PDB file of C-alpha atoms in Angstrom:
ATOM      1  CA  UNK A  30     -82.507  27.312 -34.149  1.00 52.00           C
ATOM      2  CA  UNK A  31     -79.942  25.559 -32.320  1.00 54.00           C
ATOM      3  CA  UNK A  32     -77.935  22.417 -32.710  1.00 57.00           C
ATOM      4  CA  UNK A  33     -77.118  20.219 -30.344  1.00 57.00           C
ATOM      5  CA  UNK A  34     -73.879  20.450 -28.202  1.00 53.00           C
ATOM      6  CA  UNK A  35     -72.623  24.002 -29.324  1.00 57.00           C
ATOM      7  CA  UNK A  36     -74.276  26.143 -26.899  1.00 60.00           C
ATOM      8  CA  UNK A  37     -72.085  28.292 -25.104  1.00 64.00           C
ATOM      9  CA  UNK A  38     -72.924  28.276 -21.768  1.00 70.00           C
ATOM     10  CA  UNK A  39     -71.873  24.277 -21.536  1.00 66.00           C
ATOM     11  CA  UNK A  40     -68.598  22.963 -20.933  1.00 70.00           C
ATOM     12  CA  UNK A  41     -66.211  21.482 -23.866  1.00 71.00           C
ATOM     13  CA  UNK A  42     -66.389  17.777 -23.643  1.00 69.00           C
ATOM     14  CA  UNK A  43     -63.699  16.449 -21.874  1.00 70.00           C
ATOM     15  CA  UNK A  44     -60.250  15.186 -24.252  1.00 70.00           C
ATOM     16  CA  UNK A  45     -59.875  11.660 -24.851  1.00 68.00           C
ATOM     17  CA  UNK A  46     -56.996   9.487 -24.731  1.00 63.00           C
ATOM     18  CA  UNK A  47     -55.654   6.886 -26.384  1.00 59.00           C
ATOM     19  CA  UNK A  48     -54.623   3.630 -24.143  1.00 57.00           C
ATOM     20  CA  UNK A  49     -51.297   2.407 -24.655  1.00 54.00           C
ATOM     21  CA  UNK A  50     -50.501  -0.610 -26.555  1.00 57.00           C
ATOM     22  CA  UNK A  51     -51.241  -3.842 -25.044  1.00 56.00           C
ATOM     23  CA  UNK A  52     -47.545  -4.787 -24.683  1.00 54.00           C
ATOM     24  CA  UNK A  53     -46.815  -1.048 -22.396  1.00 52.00           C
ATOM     25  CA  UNK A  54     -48.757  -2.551 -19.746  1.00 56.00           C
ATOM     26  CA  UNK A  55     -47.336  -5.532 -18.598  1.00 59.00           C
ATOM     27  CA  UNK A  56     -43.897  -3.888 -18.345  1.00 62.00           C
ATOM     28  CA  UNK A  57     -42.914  -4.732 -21.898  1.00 63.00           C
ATOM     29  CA  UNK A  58     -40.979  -2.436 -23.592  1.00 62.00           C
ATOM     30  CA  UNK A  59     -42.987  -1.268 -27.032  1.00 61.00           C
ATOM     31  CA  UNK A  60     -41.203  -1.828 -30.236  1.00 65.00           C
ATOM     32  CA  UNK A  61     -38.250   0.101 -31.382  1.00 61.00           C
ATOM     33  CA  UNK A  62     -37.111   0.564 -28.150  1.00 57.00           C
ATOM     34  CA  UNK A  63     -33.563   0.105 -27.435  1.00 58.00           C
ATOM     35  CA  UNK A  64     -32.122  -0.142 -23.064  1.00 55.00           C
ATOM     36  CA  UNK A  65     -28.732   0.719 -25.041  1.00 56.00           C
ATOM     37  CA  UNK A  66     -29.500   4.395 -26.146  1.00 54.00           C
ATOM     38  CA  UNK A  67     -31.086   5.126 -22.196  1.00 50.00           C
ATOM     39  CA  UNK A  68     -28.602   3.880 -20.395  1.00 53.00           C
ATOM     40  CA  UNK A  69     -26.073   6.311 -18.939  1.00 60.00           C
ATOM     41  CA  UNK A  70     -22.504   5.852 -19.703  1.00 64.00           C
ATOM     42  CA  UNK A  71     -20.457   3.959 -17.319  1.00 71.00           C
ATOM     43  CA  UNK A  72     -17.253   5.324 -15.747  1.00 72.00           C
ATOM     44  CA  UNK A  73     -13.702   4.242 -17.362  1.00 71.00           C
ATOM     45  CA  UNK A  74     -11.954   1.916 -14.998  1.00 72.00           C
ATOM     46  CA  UNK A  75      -9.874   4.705 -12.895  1.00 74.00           C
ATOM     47  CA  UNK A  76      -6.586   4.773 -13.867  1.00 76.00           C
ATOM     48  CA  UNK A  77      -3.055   2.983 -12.975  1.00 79.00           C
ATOM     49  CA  UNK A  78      -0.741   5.750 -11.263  1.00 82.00           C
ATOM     50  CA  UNK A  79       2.530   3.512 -10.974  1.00 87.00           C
ATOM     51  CA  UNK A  80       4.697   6.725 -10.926  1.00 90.00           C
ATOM     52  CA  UNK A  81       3.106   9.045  -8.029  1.00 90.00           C
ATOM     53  CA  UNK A  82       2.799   5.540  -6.331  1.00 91.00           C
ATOM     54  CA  UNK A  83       6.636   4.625  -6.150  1.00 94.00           C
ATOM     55  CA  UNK A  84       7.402   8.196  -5.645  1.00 94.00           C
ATOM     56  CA  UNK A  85       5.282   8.373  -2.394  1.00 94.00           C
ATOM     57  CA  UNK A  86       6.849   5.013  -1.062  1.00 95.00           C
ATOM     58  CA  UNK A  87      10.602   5.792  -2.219  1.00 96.00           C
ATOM     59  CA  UNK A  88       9.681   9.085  -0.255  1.00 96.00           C
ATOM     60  CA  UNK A  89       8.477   7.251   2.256  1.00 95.00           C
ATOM     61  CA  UNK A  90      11.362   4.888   2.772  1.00 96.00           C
ATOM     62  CA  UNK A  91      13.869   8.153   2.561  1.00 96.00           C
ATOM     63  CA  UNK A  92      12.202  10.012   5.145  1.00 95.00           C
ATOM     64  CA  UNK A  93      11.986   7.611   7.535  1.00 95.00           C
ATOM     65  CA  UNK A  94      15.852   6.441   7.200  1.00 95.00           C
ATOM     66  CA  UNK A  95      17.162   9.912   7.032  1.00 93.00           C
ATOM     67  CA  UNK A  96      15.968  10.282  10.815  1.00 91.00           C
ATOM     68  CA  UNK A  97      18.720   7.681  11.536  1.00 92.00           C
ATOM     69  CA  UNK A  98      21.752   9.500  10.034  1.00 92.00           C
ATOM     70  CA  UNK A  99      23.531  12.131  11.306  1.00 90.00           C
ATOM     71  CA  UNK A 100      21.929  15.293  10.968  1.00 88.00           C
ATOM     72  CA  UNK A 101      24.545  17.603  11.939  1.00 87.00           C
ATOM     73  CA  UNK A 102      28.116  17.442  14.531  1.00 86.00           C
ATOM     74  CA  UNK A 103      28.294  19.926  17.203  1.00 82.00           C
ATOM     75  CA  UNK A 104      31.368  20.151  18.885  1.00 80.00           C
ATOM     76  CA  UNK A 105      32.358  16.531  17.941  1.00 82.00           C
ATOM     77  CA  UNK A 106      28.953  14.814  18.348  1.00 83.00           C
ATOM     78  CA  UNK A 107      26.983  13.461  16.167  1.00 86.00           C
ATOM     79  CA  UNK A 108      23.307  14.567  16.403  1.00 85.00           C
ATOM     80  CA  UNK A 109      20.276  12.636  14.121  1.00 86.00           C
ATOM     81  CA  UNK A 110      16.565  13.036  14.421  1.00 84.00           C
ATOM     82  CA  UNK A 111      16.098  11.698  17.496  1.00 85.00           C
ATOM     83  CA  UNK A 112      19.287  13.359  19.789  1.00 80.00           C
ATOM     84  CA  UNK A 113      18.639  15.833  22.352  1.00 74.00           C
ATOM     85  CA  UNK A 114      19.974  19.033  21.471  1.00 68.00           C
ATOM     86  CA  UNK A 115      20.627  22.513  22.958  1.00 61.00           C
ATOM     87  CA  UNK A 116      17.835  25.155  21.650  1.00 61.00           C
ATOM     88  CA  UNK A 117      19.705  28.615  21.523  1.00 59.00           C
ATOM     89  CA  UNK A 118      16.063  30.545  21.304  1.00 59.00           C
ATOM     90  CA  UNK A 119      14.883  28.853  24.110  1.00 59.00           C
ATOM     91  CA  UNK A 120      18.619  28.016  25.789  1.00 59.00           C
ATOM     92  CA  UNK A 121      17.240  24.444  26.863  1.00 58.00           C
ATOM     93  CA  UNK A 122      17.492  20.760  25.669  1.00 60.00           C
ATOM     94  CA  UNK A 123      14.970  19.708  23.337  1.00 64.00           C
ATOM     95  CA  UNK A 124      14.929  16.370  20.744  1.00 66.00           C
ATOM     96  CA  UNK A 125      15.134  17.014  17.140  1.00 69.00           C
ATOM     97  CA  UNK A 126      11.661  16.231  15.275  1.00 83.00           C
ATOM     98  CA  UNK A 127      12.446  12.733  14.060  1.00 86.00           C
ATOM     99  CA  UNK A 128       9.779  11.145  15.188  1.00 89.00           C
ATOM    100  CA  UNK A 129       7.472  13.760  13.501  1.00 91.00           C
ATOM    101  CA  UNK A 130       8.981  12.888  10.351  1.00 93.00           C
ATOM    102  CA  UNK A 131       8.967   9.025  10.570  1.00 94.00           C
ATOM    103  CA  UNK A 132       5.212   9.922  11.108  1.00 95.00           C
ATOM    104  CA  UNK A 133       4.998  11.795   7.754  1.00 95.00           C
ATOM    105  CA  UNK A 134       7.271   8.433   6.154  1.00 95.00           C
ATOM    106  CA  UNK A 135       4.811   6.641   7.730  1.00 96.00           C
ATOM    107  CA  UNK A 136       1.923   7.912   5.704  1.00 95.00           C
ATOM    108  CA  UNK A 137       3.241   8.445   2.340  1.00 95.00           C
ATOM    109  CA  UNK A 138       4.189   4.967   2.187  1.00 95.00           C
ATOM    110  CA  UNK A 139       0.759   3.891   3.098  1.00 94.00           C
ATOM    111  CA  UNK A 140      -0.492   6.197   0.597  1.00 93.00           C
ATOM    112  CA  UNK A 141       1.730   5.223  -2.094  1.00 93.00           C
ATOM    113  CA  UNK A 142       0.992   1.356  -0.868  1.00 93.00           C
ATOM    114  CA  UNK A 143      -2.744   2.244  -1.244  1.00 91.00           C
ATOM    115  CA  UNK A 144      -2.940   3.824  -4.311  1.00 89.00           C
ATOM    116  CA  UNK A 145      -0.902   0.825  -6.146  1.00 89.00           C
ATOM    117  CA  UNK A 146      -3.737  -1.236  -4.736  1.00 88.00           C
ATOM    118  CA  UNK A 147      -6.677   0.774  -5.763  1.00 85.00           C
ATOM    119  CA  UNK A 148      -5.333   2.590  -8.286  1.00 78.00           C
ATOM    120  CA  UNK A 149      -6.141   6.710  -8.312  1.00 74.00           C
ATOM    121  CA  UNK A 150      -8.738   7.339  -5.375  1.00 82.00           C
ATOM    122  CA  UNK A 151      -8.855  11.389  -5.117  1.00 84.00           C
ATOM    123  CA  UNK A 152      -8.959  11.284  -1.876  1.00 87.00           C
ATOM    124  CA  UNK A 153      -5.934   9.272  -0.738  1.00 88.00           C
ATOM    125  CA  UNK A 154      -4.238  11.968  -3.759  1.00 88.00           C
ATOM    126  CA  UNK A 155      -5.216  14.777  -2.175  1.00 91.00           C
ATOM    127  CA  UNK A 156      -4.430  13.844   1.454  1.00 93.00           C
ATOM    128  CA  UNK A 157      -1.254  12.983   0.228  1.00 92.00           C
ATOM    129  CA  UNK A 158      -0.668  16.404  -1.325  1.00 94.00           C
ATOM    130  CA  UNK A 159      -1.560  17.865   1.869  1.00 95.00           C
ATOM    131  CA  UNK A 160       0.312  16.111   4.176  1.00 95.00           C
ATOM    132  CA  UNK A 161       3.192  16.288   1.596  1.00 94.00           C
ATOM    133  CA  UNK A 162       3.258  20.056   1.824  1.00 96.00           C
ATOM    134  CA  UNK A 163       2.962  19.488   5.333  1.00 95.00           C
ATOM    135  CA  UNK A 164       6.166  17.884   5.609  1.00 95.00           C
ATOM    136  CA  UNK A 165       7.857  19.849   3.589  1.00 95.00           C
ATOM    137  CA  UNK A 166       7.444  22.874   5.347  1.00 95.00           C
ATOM    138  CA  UNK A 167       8.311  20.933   8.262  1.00 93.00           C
ATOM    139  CA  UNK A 168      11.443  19.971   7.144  1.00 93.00           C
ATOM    140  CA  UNK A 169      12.452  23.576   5.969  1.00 93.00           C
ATOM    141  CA  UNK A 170      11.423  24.256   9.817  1.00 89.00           C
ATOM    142  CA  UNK A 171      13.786  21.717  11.197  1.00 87.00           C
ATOM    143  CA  UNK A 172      16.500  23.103   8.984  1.00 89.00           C
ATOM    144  CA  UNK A 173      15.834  26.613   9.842  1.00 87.00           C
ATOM    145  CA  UNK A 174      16.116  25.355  13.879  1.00 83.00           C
ATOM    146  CA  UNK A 175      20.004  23.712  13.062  1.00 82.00           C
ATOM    147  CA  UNK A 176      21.345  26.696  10.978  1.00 84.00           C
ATOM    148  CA  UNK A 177      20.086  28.826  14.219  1.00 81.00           C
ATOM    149  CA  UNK A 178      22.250  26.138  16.291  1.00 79.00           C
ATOM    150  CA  UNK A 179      25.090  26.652  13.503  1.00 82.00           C
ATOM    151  CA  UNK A 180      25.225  30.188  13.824  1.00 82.00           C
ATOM    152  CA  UNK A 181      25.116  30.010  17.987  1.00 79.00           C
ATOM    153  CA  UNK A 182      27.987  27.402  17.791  1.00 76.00           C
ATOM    154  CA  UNK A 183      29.837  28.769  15.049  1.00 77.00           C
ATOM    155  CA  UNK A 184      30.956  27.386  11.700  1.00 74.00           C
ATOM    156  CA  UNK A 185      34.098  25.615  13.846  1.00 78.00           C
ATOM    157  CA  UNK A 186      32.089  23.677  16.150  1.00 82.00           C
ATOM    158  CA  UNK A 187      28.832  22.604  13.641  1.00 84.00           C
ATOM    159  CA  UNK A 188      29.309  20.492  10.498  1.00 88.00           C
ATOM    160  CA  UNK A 189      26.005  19.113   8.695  1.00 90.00           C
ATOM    161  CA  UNK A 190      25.666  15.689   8.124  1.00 90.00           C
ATOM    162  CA  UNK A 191      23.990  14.172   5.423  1.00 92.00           C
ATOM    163  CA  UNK A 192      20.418  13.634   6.872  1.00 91.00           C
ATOM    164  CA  UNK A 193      18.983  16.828   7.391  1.00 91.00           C
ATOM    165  CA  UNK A 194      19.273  16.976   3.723  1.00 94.00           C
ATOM    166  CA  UNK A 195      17.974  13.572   2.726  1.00 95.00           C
ATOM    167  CA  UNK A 196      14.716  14.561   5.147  1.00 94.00           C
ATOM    168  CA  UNK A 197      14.391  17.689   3.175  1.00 94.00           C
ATOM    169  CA  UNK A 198      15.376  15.692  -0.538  1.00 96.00           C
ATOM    170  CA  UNK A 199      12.404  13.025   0.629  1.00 96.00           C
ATOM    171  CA  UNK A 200       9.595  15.303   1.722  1.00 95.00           C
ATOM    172  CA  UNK A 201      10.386  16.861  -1.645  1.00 96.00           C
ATOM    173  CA  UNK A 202       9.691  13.198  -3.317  1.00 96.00           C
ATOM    174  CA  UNK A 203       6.585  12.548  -1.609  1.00 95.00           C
ATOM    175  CA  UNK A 204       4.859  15.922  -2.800  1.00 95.00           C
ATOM    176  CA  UNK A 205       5.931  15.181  -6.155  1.00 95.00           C
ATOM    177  CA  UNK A 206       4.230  11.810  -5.960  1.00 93.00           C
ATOM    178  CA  UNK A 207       1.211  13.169  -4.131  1.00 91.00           C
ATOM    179  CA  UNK A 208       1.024  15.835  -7.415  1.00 92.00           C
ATOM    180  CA  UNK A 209       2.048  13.258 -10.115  1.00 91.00           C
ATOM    181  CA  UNK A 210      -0.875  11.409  -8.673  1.00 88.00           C
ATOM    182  CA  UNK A 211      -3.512  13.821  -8.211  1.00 86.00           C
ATOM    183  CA  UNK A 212      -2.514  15.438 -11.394  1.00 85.00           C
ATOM    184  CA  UNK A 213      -3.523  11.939 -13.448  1.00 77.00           C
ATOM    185  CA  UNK A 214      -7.140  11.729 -14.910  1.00 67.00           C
ATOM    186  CA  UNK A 215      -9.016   9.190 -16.320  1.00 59.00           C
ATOM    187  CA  UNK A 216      -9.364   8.087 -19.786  1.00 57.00           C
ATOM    188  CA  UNK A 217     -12.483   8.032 -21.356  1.00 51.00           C
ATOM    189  CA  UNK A 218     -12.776   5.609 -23.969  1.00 55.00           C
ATOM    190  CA  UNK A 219     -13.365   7.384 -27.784  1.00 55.00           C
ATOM    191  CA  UNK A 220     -17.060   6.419 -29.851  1.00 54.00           C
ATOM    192  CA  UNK A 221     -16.324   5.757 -32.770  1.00 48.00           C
TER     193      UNK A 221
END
């Protein structure tokens, strides 16, 4: 004897599913449901970063002014950033790097300038990292070049003047701004 619908040999009936509610399908949400624990979390405003800002302009400024002061006398002249002087490695006339340096002025102060707009974009902060280490180096270069001219003139002939160390003093100040701002991060508000 066999009953109906439990042979083997047929297939299981297929499943059956329930339709959803009447209010699902005409794009209304069903009840309980709440758009405030879906949503993702917005991002906190991105932070003010007045310090690294003014830093990168005061750097800025200082670089670009110190290119303009005497760098160093030799043998009564006066010689700034943008003087022709006498390379002892390569015994020719060359002109100092000022111009590379009002370059690098150039930039921090737009950097600083843009970041008190926009407040803390990572990328202006890390570009200005970078192109503060840049001129940094650059500067120690440029100071490396005139104590090579000091020591070819001798101490008698070669005094320094004060802005070969106000370019070195200002490419210091714009790394520290480029870090101060890179090295803020945003605030994310508490739940409580």
């Amino acid at each position: 004897m066999t009953d109906f619908g439990t042979e083997s040999h047929l297939p299981p009936p297929p499943p059956t599913f329930a339709a959803p509610p009447p209010a699902a399908q005409f794009g209304v949400p069903p009840q309980g449901y709440s758009p405030y624990t879906v949503a993702p979390p917005q991002k906190p405003p991105r932070p003010a970063v007045p310090v690294g800002s003014w830093l990168l302009i005061i750097g800025g400024v200082l670089s670009i002014a110190a290119c303009f002061l005497t760098w160093y006398t030799i043998m009564g002249q006066d010689v700034n950033g943008f003087d022709d002087t006498f390379d002892p490695q390569k015994m020719q006339v060359t002109t100092n790097t000022g111009g590379v340096f009002v370059f690098f002025g150039i930039l921090a102060l737009g950097f600083g300038i843009a970041q008190l707009a926009a407040r803390r974009v990572l990328a202006v902060a890390i570009l200005s990292v970078v192109f503060g280490a840049i001129h940094v180096l650059a500067t120690l270069g440029e100071f490396s070049n005139s104590s090579d001219l000091k020591d070819f003139a001798g101490s008698a002939l070669f005094s320094w003047g004060p802005g070969i160390y106000l370019v070195i003093a200002s490419s210091l100040v714009v790394l520290a701004g480029g870090i101060v701002t890179l090295s803020r991060r945003r605030r994310w508000p508490a739940h409580g």
